[in-house]
Coordinates of C-alpha atoms in Angstrom, one line a residue:
M1 CA -30.0 29.9 6.0
D2 CA -27.0 31.2 5.5
S3 CA -24.4 29.0 3.5
V4 CA -22.1 27.5 5.6
E5 CA -17.9 28.5 4.9
A6 CA -15.9 25.2 4.2
P7 CA -13.4 25.4 7.0
K8 CA -10.0 27.6 5.6
K9 CA -7.4 25.0 5.0
S10 CA -4.0 26.0 6.8
L11 CA -1.1 26.8 5.1
N12 CA 2.0 25.2 4.7
F13 CA 5.2 26.0 5.9
I14 CA 6.3 26.8 2.3
E15 CA 3.0 28.6 1.4
A16 CA 3.6 30.6 4.9
M17 CA 7.1 31.8 3.8
V18 CA 5.8 32.8 0.1
E19 CA 3.3 34.8 1.5
Q20 CA 5.9 36.5 4.2
D21 CA 7.9 37.2 0.8
L22 CA 5.2 38.9 -1.3
R23 CA 4.0 40.7 2.1
D24 CA 7.8 42.0 2.4
G25 CA 8.3 42.8 -1.3
L26 CA 10.7 39.9 -2.0
N27 CA 11.9 40.1 -6.0
N28 CA 9.1 42.8 -6.7
G29 CA 6.6 40.6 -5.8
R30 CA 7.7 37.7 -8.7
I31 CA 6.9 34.3 -8.2
Q32 CA 9.1 31.9 -10.1
T33 CA 9.4 28.4 -9.5
R34 CA 10.4 24.9 -11.6
F35 CA 10.7 21.4 -11.4
P36 CA 13.8 20.2 -12.5
P37 CA 13.9 16.5 -13.7
E38 CA 17.0 14.6 -14.7
P39 CA 15.7 13.1 -17.9
N40 CA 17.1 9.5 -16.8
G41 CA 13.8 7.6 -16.0
Y42 CA 10.2 7.6 -15.4
L43 CA 9.0 9.8 -12.6
H44 CA 7.3 8.1 -9.5
I45 CA 4.7 9.2 -7.1
G46 CA 7.5 10.8 -4.9
H47 CA 8.4 13.3 -8.2
A48 CA 4.4 14.1 -8.0
K49 CA 4.8 15.8 -4.5
A50 CA 7.2 17.8 -5.7
I51 CA 5.0 18.6 -9.2
C52 CA 2.4 19.7 -7.0
I53 CA 4.2 22.1 -4.7
D54 CA 6.3 23.3 -7.8
F55 CA 3.4 24.1 -9.8
G56 CA 0.7 24.6 -6.9
I57 CA 2.5 27.5 -5.6
A58 CA 3.0 29.4 -9.0
E59 CA -0.5 28.4 -9.9
K60 CA -2.1 30.1 -6.3
Y61 CA 0.1 33.3 -6.2
N62 CA -0.1 33.7 -10.0
G63 CA 3.2 33.3 -10.4
I64 CA 5.3 31.0 -13.4
C65 CA 6.4 27.5 -13.1
N66 CA 9.1 26.5 -15.8
L67 CA 10.0 22.4 -16.5
R68 CA 14.0 22.6 -16.6
F69 CA 15.5 19.1 -17.8
D70 CA 18.8 18.7 -15.3
D71 CA 20.2 17.1 -18.7
T72 CA 24.1 17.0 -17.5
N73 CA 24.8 13.4 -17.7
P74 CA 24.8 12.3 -21.2
L75 CA 25.4 9.0 -20.1
K76 CA 21.8 8.2 -18.7
E77 CA 19.6 10.2 -20.6
D78 CA 17.0 9.8 -23.3
V79 CA 14.5 11.7 -25.4
E80 CA 11.7 9.0 -24.3
Y81 CA 12.3 9.8 -20.7
V82 CA 11.7 13.4 -21.9
D83 CA 8.6 12.8 -23.3
S84 CA 6.9 11.0 -20.5
I85 CA 8.4 13.3 -18.0
M86 CA 6.0 15.9 -20.2
E87 CA 3.1 13.6 -20.3
D88 CA 3.2 12.6 -16.8
I89 CA 2.9 16.3 -15.6
Q90 CA 0.2 17.1 -17.8
W91 CA -1.8 14.3 -16.7
L92 CA -1.7 15.5 -13.1
G93 CA -3.5 18.8 -14.4
Y94 CA -0.2 20.9 -14.7
Q95 CA 1.2 23.1 -17.5
W96 CA 4.3 24.7 -17.5
E97 CA 5.1 28.4 -18.7
N98 CA 8.5 27.2 -20.8
V99 CA 10.3 24.3 -21.0
Y100 CA 14.3 25.0 -20.9
Y101 CA 17.1 22.2 -20.4
A102 CA 20.6 22.5 -18.4
S103 CA 22.2 22.1 -21.9
D104 CA 20.8 25.5 -23.1
Y105 CA 23.2 26.9 -20.3
F106 CA 26.4 25.1 -21.5
Q107 CA 28.0 27.9 -23.0
Q108 CA 27.2 30.0 -19.8
L109 CA 28.4 27.5 -17.6
W110 CA 31.7 27.0 -19.5
D111 CA 32.5 30.3 -19.6
L112 CA 31.3 31.0 -15.7
A113 CA 33.8 28.1 -14.8
E114 CA 36.8 29.6 -17.1
K115 CA 36.1 32.9 -14.8
F116 CA 36.6 30.9 -11.8
I117 CA 39.9 29.6 -13.0
L118 CA 40.6 33.1 -13.5
D119 CA 40.0 34.2 -10.8
G120 CA 41.8 31.5 -8.6
K121 CA 38.8 29.6 -7.8
A122 CA 39.1 26.2 -9.8
Y123 CA 41.9 24.3 -11.0
I124 CA 42.2 21.2 -13.0
D125 CA 42.9 17.9 -10.5
E126 CA 44.6 14.7 -12.2
Q127 CA 44.3 12.4 -9.4
S128 CA 41.9 9.4 -10.1
S129 CA 38.4 9.5 -8.3
E130 CA 39.6 6.9 -5.6
E131 CA 42.4 9.3 -4.6
I132 CA 40.3 12.5 -4.4
A133 CA 37.7 10.7 -2.5
K134 CA 40.3 9.2 -0.1
Q135 CA 41.6 12.8 0.4
K136 CA 38.1 14.0 1.3
G137 CA 38.1 13.0 4.3
T138 CA 35.4 12.2 6.4
P139 CA 32.5 14.0 8.0
T140 CA 34.9 14.1 11.1
V141 CA 38.2 14.1 9.6
P142 CA 39.0 17.0 7.8
G143 CA 40.5 16.8 4.1
T144 CA 44.0 16.9 2.8
E145 CA 44.8 19.1 -0.3
S146 CA 45.4 18.2 -3.8
P147 CA 48.8 18.2 -4.7
Y148 CA 47.4 20.1 -8.0
R149 CA 45.6 22.4 -5.7
N150 CA 47.7 25.3 -6.3
R151 CA 49.1 24.8 -10.3
P152 CA 49.3 28.0 -12.4
I153 CA 45.9 29.5 -13.4
K154 CA 47.5 29.3 -17.0
E155 CA 47.8 25.6 -16.8
S156 CA 44.9 25.2 -15.0
L157 CA 42.6 26.9 -18.1
E158 CA 45.1 25.5 -21.2
L159 CA 43.6 22.0 -19.4
F160 CA 40.3 22.9 -19.1
R161 CA 40.0 24.0 -22.8
K162 CA 41.8 20.6 -23.5
M163 CA 38.8 18.6 -21.7
N164 CA 36.4 19.6 -24.4
T165 CA 38.6 18.9 -27.4
G166 CA 38.8 15.3 -27.0
E167 CA 42.4 14.9 -26.3
I168 CA 42.2 14.1 -22.6
P169 CA 40.6 10.5 -21.9
E170 CA 37.7 9.8 -19.9
G171 CA 38.7 9.9 -15.9
K172 CA 42.0 11.9 -16.6
M173 CA 41.5 14.7 -15.0
V174 CA 38.5 17.0 -13.3
L175 CA 37.7 20.4 -12.6
R176 CA 37.3 21.3 -9.0
A177 CA 36.0 24.5 -7.3
K178 CA 38.8 25.6 -4.7
I179 CA 37.0 26.1 -1.4
D180 CA 37.6 24.5 2.0
M181 CA 39.0 21.1 2.7
T182 CA 38.5 21.5 6.3
S183 CA 34.7 22.3 5.8
P184 CA 32.7 20.1 8.3
N185 CA 30.2 20.2 5.0
M186 CA 32.0 17.4 3.0
H187 CA 30.5 19.1 -0.4
M188 CA 32.5 22.2 0.6
R189 CA 35.7 20.4 0.2
D190 CA 36.6 21.3 -3.6
P191 CA 33.9 19.9 -5.3
I192 CA 34.0 18.5 -8.7
M193 CA 32.6 21.1 -11.4
Y194 CA 33.4 19.6 -14.9
R195 CA 34.4 15.8 -15.9
V196 CA 35.1 14.4 -19.3
I197 CA 32.4 12.3 -21.1
T198 CA 33.8 11.1 -24.4
D199 CA 32.3 7.8 -25.8
H200 CA 28.3 9.1 -25.7
P201 CA 26.8 11.8 -27.6
H202 CA 24.6 13.8 -25.5
H203 CA 20.8 14.0 -26.3
R204 CA 20.8 17.2 -27.3
T205 CA 24.1 18.5 -28.3
G206 CA 25.7 15.7 -29.9
W207 CA 29.0 15.4 -29.7
T208 CA 29.9 19.3 -29.1
W209 CA 30.7 18.7 -25.7
K210 CA 33.4 16.6 -24.4
A211 CA 33.5 18.1 -20.9
Y212 CA 30.1 18.5 -18.7
P213 CA 29.3 20.2 -15.8
M214 CA 28.2 18.2 -12.3
Y215 CA 24.9 18.8 -11.2
D216 CA 26.3 20.7 -8.5
F217 CA 27.4 23.3 -10.5
A218 CA 25.0 23.8 -13.0
H219 CA 21.5 23.3 -11.1
G220 CA 22.2 26.4 -8.5
Q221 CA 23.4 28.6 -11.8
S222 CA 20.3 27.3 -14.0
D223 CA 18.1 28.2 -11.1
Y224 CA 20.3 31.6 -11.3
F225 CA 20.3 32.0 -15.3
E226 CA 16.5 31.7 -15.5
G227 CA 15.2 34.1 -12.4
V228 CA 13.9 31.3 -10.1
T229 CA 12.9 33.1 -6.9
H230 CA 11.5 29.9 -4.8
S231 CA 13.7 26.6 -5.5
L232 CA 12.2 23.9 -3.4
C233 CA 13.4 20.6 -3.1
T234 CA 13.6 17.7 -1.1
L235 CA 15.6 17.3 2.1
E236 CA 18.6 15.7 1.0
F237 CA 19.5 19.1 -1.0
E238 CA 19.7 20.9 2.3
V239 CA 23.6 20.2 2.9
H240 CA 24.4 21.1 -1.3
R241 CA 22.5 24.6 -0.2
P242 CA 25.7 26.4 1.3
L243 CA 27.6 24.9 -2.0
Y244 CA 25.0 26.7 -4.3
D245 CA 25.1 29.8 -2.7
W246 CA 28.8 29.8 -2.6
F247 CA 29.2 29.4 -6.3
I248 CA 26.7 32.3 -6.8
D249 CA 28.5 34.5 -4.5
Q250 CA 31.3 34.0 -6.9
F251 CA 30.0 35.6 -9.7
Q252 CA 26.6 37.8 -8.9
E253 CA 26.5 41.7 -9.6
T254 CA 22.6 42.4 -7.7
D255 CA 21.3 41.1 -4.3
Y256 CA 18.9 38.7 -6.3
R257 CA 19.2 34.9 -5.3
P258 CA 17.3 31.9 -5.8
R259 CA 15.8 31.0 -2.2
Q260 CA 16.2 26.9 -2.0
T261 CA 13.8 25.4 0.5
E262 CA 13.6 21.7 1.3
F263 CA 10.5 19.7 2.5
N264 CA 10.5 16.1 2.8
R265 CA 10.6 13.3 0.8
L266 CA 7.4 11.1 -0.2
N267 CA 8.7 7.5 0.8
L268 CA 6.1 4.7 1.1
T269 CA 5.7 1.4 2.4
Y270 CA 5.5 -2.4 0.4
T271 CA 7.6 -0.7 -2.6
V272 CA 10.8 1.1 -3.7
M273 CA 11.3 4.5 -5.3
S274 CA 15.2 4.4 -6.0
K275 CA 15.5 4.6 -9.9
R276 CA 18.3 1.7 -9.5
R277 CA 16.0 -0.5 -7.5
M278 CA 13.3 0.2 -10.3
L279 CA 15.3 -0.5 -13.1
Q280 CA 16.8 -3.9 -11.6
L281 CA 12.7 -4.9 -11.2
V282 CA 12.2 -4.2 -15.1
E283 CA 15.5 -5.7 -16.2
D284 CA 15.4 -8.7 -14.4
G285 CA 11.7 -9.6 -15.5
L286 CA 10.3 -9.3 -12.0
V287 CA 7.6 -6.7 -13.5
S288 CA 6.4 -6.4 -16.9
G289 CA 8.1 -2.9 -17.6
W290 CA 7.9 0.8 -16.0
D291 CA 4.3 0.8 -16.7
D292 CA 3.2 -2.0 -14.4
P293 CA 0.7 -1.5 -12.4
R294 CA 2.2 -2.7 -9.4
M295 CA 5.4 0.3 -9.9
P296 CA 5.0 3.6 -8.3
T297 CA 5.8 5.3 -11.1
L298 CA 3.5 7.6 -12.5
C299 CA 2.8 5.5 -15.9
G300 CA 2.2 2.6 -13.5
L301 CA -0.1 4.3 -11.1
R302 CA -2.3 5.7 -14.3
R303 CA -2.4 2.2 -15.6
R304 CA -3.9 0.4 -12.7
G305 CA -6.1 3.2 -12.6
Y306 CA -5.1 5.7 -10.2
T307 CA -6.8 9.2 -11.2
P308 CA -5.4 12.4 -11.1
E309 CA -7.5 13.8 -8.2
A310 CA -6.6 10.5 -6.2
I311 CA -2.7 11.4 -6.5
H312 CA -3.8 15.2 -5.4
N313 CA -6.0 13.7 -2.4
F314 CA -2.9 12.1 -1.2
I315 CA -0.3 14.5 -1.2
D316 CA -2.9 16.7 0.0
K317 CA -3.0 14.3 3.2
I318 CA 0.8 13.5 3.9
G319 CA 1.3 17.6 3.2
Y320 CA 4.9 19.0 3.3
T321 CA 7.0 18.9 6.2
K322 CA 10.7 19.3 7.1
Y323 CA 10.7 15.8 9.0
D324 CA 11.8 12.6 6.4
G325 CA 9.3 9.8 7.3
I326 CA 7.8 6.7 5.4
N327 CA 4.3 7.0 4.6
D328 CA 1.5 3.6 4.9
Y329 CA 1.1 2.4 1.6
G330 CA -2.9 1.8 3.0
L331 CA -3.1 5.5 3.1
L332 CA -2.3 5.9 -0.5
E333 CA -5.2 3.4 -1.0
H334 CA -7.5 5.3 1.1
A335 CA -7.1 8.1 -1.2
V336 CA -8.1 6.1 -4.5
R337 CA -10.7 4.9 -2.6
E338 CA -12.3 8.0 -1.9
T339 CA -11.7 9.2 -4.8
L340 CA -13.4 6.8 -7.0
N341 CA -16.2 6.1 -4.7
K342 CA -17.5 9.6 -5.6
T343 CA -16.8 9.1 -9.3
A344 CA -17.0 5.2 -10.6
T345 CA -20.1 3.9 -12.1
R346 CA -20.7 0.5 -10.4
V347 CA -21.1 -2.2 -12.5
N348 CA -22.0 -5.7 -12.4
A349 CA -18.9 -7.8 -12.8
V350 CA -18.5 -11.9 -12.0
L351 CA -15.2 -13.0 -11.3
D352 CA -15.6 -16.9 -10.6
P353 CA -18.8 -17.5 -12.0
V354 CA -21.2 -20.5 -11.0
K355 CA -24.8 -20.6 -12.5
L356 CA -27.9 -20.2 -10.7
I357 CA -31.3 -20.6 -12.5
I358 CA -34.5 -19.8 -10.7
T359 CA -36.6 -22.7 -11.3
N360 CA -40.4 -20.8 -11.1
Y361 CA -39.2 -18.0 -13.4
P362 CA -40.9 -18.2 -16.7
E363 CA -38.1 -19.7 -19.5
G364 CA -37.2 -17.6 -22.3
Q365 CA -38.8 -14.8 -20.7
V366 CA -35.7 -11.6 -20.2
E367 CA -37.0 -8.7 -18.5
T368 CA -34.9 -4.9 -18.5
L369 CA -34.6 -4.0 -15.2
Q370 CA -33.1 -0.1 -14.2
T371 CA -30.3 0.3 -11.5
E372 CA -28.4 3.0 -10.4
N373 CA -24.9 4.3 -11.8
N374 CA -23.4 5.5 -8.3
P375 CA -25.4 6.0 -5.6
E376 CA -22.8 8.7 -4.2
D377 CA -24.0 10.9 -7.8
E378 CA -27.6 11.5 -8.1
Q379 CA -26.7 12.8 -11.6
A380 CA -25.0 9.8 -12.7
G381 CA -28.4 8.3 -13.4
M382 CA -29.9 4.9 -14.0
R383 CA -29.3 1.9 -16.6
E384 CA -30.8 -0.8 -17.9
I385 CA -29.9 -4.3 -17.3
L386 CA -31.7 -7.4 -18.6
F387 CA -32.7 -10.3 -15.9
S388 CA -33.4 -14.2 -16.9
R389 CA -34.1 -17.4 -15.7
E390 CA -30.5 -18.3 -15.6
L391 CA -27.6 -15.9 -14.1
Y392 CA -24.4 -15.8 -12.8
I393 CA -23.5 -15.1 -9.5
E394 CA -19.9 -15.6 -7.4
R395 CA -18.8 -18.8 -6.2
D396 CA -18.4 -17.7 -2.7
D397 CA -21.7 -16.2 -2.6
F398 CA -22.5 -19.8 -2.1
M399 CA -22.5 -21.9 0.5
E400 CA -24.0 -25.4 1.0
D401 CA -23.8 -25.5 4.7
A402 CA -23.6 -22.4 6.1
P403 CA -22.5 -21.0 9.5
K404 CA -24.8 -18.6 10.9
K405 CA -23.3 -15.2 10.2
F406 CA -23.3 -16.2 6.2
F407 CA -26.0 -14.0 5.0
R408 CA -25.1 -15.0 1.5
M409 CA -27.3 -18.2 -0.8
T410 CA -27.8 -21.2 1.5
P411 CA -30.3 -24.1 1.2
G412 CA -33.5 -22.4 2.7
K413 CA -32.5 -18.8 3.4
E414 CA -33.5 -15.3 1.9
V415 CA -31.6 -13.2 -0.3
R416 CA -32.1 -9.8 -2.4
L417 CA -30.5 -10.1 -6.1
K418 CA -29.4 -6.7 -6.2
S419 CA -31.9 -4.2 -8.3
A420 CA -34.2 -7.2 -8.8
Y421 CA -36.4 -9.7 -6.7
I422 CA -35.6 -11.5 -3.5
V423 CA -35.2 -15.1 -3.6
M424 CA -34.8 -18.4 -1.8
C425 CA -32.3 -20.8 -2.3
T426 CA -33.7 -24.7 -2.8
G427 CA -30.6 -26.7 -3.7
C428 CA -27.6 -27.1 -5.7
K429 CA -26.0 -29.7 -8.3
K430 CA -22.8 -31.0 -8.3
D431 CA -20.4 -32.8 -10.7
E432 CA -18.7 -36.5 -9.8
E433 CA -15.4 -34.7 -7.9
G434 CA -17.9 -32.6 -5.7
N435 CA -17.7 -29.1 -7.5
I436 CA -20.8 -27.0 -7.4
V437 CA -22.0 -26.2 -10.9
E438 CA -25.5 -25.2 -10.9
I439 CA -27.1 -23.5 -7.6
Y440 CA -31.1 -23.8 -7.6
C441 CA -33.7 -20.8 -6.1
E442 CA -37.3 -19.3 -6.3
Y443 CA -38.1 -15.8 -6.6
D444 CA -40.8 -14.0 -5.1
P445 CA -42.5 -11.9 -8.3
N446 CA -43.3 -9.1 -5.3
T447 CA -40.5 -8.2 -4.4
K448 CA -38.8 -6.1 -7.4
S449 CA -38.4 -2.7 -6.5
G450 CA -41.8 -0.9 -6.6
M451 CA -43.9 -3.8 -5.5
P452 CA -45.7 -4.6 -2.3
D453 CA -43.1 -6.6 -0.8
A454 CA -40.0 -4.6 -2.3
N455 CA -39.0 -3.3 1.5
R456 CA -39.1 -6.8 3.4
R457 CA -36.3 -7.0 5.4
V458 CA -33.4 -9.5 3.9
K459 CA -30.0 -9.4 5.6
G460 CA -27.8 -10.3 2.0
T461 CA -27.8 -8.7 -1.3
L462 CA -25.9 -10.4 -4.2
H463 CA -24.7 -8.9 -7.5
W464 CA -25.3 -10.9 -10.8
L465 CA -25.9 -11.2 -14.7
S466 CA -28.0 -12.7 -16.6
T467 CA -26.2 -15.5 -18.7
E468 CA -28.0 -13.9 -22.1
N469 CA -26.1 -10.8 -22.0
V470 CA -22.6 -10.9 -20.5
V471 CA -18.8 -10.4 -22.1
E472 CA -16.1 -12.8 -21.1
A473 CA -13.0 -10.8 -19.6
E474 CA -9.8 -11.2 -18.2
V475 CA -9.3 -9.6 -14.6
R476 CA -5.8 -8.6 -13.1
L477 CA -5.8 -8.6 -9.5
Y478 CA -2.7 -6.1 -9.0
D479 CA -1.5 -6.5 -4.7
R480 CA 1.6 -4.7 -3.2
L481 CA 5.0 -5.6 -4.9
F482 CA 6.8 -6.4 -1.7
I483 CA 6.0 -8.5 1.6
V484 CA 8.2 -6.0 4.2
E485 CA 6.8 -2.6 4.7
N486 CA 10.6 -1.7 3.9
P487 CA 12.5 -3.3 1.2
T488 CA 15.0 -0.8 1.2
A489 CA 15.7 -1.6 4.7
D490 CA 15.6 -4.9 5.1
E491 CA 19.0 -6.7 5.0
R492 CA 17.9 -9.6 2.5
D493 CA 18.3 -9.5 -1.4
F494 CA 14.8 -7.0 -2.3
R495 CA 14.0 -9.9 -5.0
E496 CA 13.2 -12.5 -2.4
L497 CA 10.9 -9.6 -1.0
I498 CA 8.7 -9.5 -3.8
N499 CA 5.3 -10.6 -2.9
P500 CA 4.3 -13.5 -4.8
D501 CA 0.6 -12.8 -4.8
S502 CA 1.2 -9.5 -6.2
L503 CA -0.3 -10.3 -9.6
K504 CA -2.8 -12.9 -9.9
V505 CA -4.4 -13.4 -13.5
L506 CA -8.4 -14.5 -14.0
T507 CA -10.1 -15.7 -16.7
G508 CA -13.2 -16.3 -17.7
C509 CA -14.8 -13.9 -15.7
F510 CA -18.3 -12.0 -16.8
V511 CA -19.0 -8.4 -17.5
E512 CA -21.8 -6.3 -18.7
P513 CA -21.6 -5.8 -21.8
W514 CA -21.4 -2.5 -23.0
L515 CA -17.9 -2.0 -21.3
K516 CA -16.8 -3.5 -24.1
N517 CA -17.0 -0.3 -25.9
E518 CA -15.6 1.6 -23.1
P519 CA -12.1 3.4 -23.7
A520 CA -8.9 2.4 -22.3
L521 CA -8.0 3.9 -18.5
S522 CA -11.9 4.1 -17.8
Y523 CA -12.5 3.1 -14.2
F524 CA -15.5 1.2 -12.4
Q525 CA -16.5 0.0 -8.9
F526 CA -17.1 -3.8 -9.4
Q527 CA -19.8 -4.4 -6.7
R528 CA -18.8 -6.1 -3.7
V529 CA -15.4 -6.2 -5.2
G530 CA -13.5 -3.1 -5.7
Y531 CA -12.5 -0.5 -8.1
F532 CA -11.2 -1.5 -11.7
N533 CA -10.0 0.0 -15.3
I534 CA -9.6 -1.1 -18.1
D535 CA -5.9 -2.1 -19.5
P536 CA -4.3 -0.4 -22.1
D537 CA -3.8 -4.0 -23.8
S538 CA -7.4 -4.4 -24.2
S539 CA -9.6 -4.7 -27.3
A540 CA -13.3 -5.0 -27.7
E541 CA -12.5 -8.9 -28.8
K542 CA -9.9 -9.7 -25.3
L543 CA -11.6 -7.1 -22.2
I544 CA -8.8 -6.8 -19.7
F545 CA -9.4 -4.9 -16.2
N546 CA -6.4 -4.2 -13.5
R547 CA -7.8 -3.9 -10.0
T548 CA -7.0 -0.6 -9.0
V549 CA -7.8 -1.3 -4.6
S550 CA -10.3 -3.7 -3.1
L551 CA -13.4 -2.2 -1.8
K552 CA -11.6 -2.7 1.9
D553 CA -7.7 -2.7 3.2
S554 CA -7.4 -6.8 3.8
W555 CA -3.8 -5.5 4.5
A556 CA -4.5 -4.0 7.9
K557 CA -6.7 -6.3 8.6
E558 CA -3.9 -9.0 8.3
K559 CA -1.4 -6.9 10.2
R560 CA -3.8 -7.0 13.3
K561 CA -3.9 -11.0 13.7

């Protein structure tokens, strides 16, 4: 029988454009992209979408993708961010061809700015930032020209050079491009090209420079200097494109120019992704840090147990379009469930334990049973678990007076203990406050797997652990950080919108003992509960697990009520 070919995945609009460029012989068939983060914060899942298209296009069409740090603002940049960005990109499974920095081009950009002044296309403006903003006008009202717009070229050049000697204080003057103060595009109304920063060294160049290029001046030229063929960015940069093109038009000597194409940002419900908001969360102590598992940062998602495959799965599902929207957090959770279901080893973990005593099982006897590691993966094999007279089960798996549709443990009814026997509950013991401290049952020795009555139909199956063979663990139940879908659009202080149940810490939980030897970030399915991983703070003495995601989407059910 012929093997059935997998259906060919349709191209997104960026891939279709690149394939057309290749057919047209643009740039002699060369494909070069770049991922250009500013090293002023940690990457979040929105950046992952950009990383996947930048590196993915280069990979798919035998091109190269460089990593370039757009480090034009020394006030906010740090080597710590450079290192974390590199780690996140490699975690997602990508490797850059070269590492560049916008600061590599500071001299080239400076020389270019001097050329603009000499050509009468830039001038030094001594107005305050407030005056400049006021003169810019509005989208419907044209701007007005600066009184310094037509100052002599020689004067602008002398002042520009003084901006870099330390003679000019911050905020005293800027270099502006001379374009069109009546342009309907606000970015074309004599944008600022350089400003003075004297009180903070640059993370790479130290105190060499006192005048720094603005992002809009450095970004497009950096693409040009490097030979980028496809400059891919999010939709908010669409209105910047005419400015980038204008800058390049003033000095380009060939037909080559980077082709900028914009795609929609990744926005998610129940979280915030602006650096300012995330910084506030960290600084106000509302989360434990940038890698708090409730944060949308890649280091936070990694710590929570999200795998690179799950992130790729999610981004494949949402795709790339020209229309901004907001993606349901539930889809991200679905992507991680789908991925981990295929790969996660199933383990027994009891988060709220109560003792179950099998009264007719021989005292002192312990037997070894076999259980499957992952029913979705035949290659995952089996492992041994211990069974004994006294076990732990989940407290909410027992009800003394159960309704008709309760198929777990209740007096007079049978349930199956997974990979073990069928048992019938016979009663329970309570303390003085009425809390259940022990549950009693009897087992049927003929119902073990492979025995005559093993296939007897029983509606409920419970997970369990032998009291002879457990280790204690702390389990952190993480959930969505906010109680509203779109906290950014809400008029209330976003700190009031924090979900009070976004973290619950459970102690006194029990798990299989071999888990204490597993490395940090190893992930598992706690049977019937959800997907969990080992926190980096965990140790053999104190095991800590983070909940990645529950087995089912409880939020969707809540919304439907």
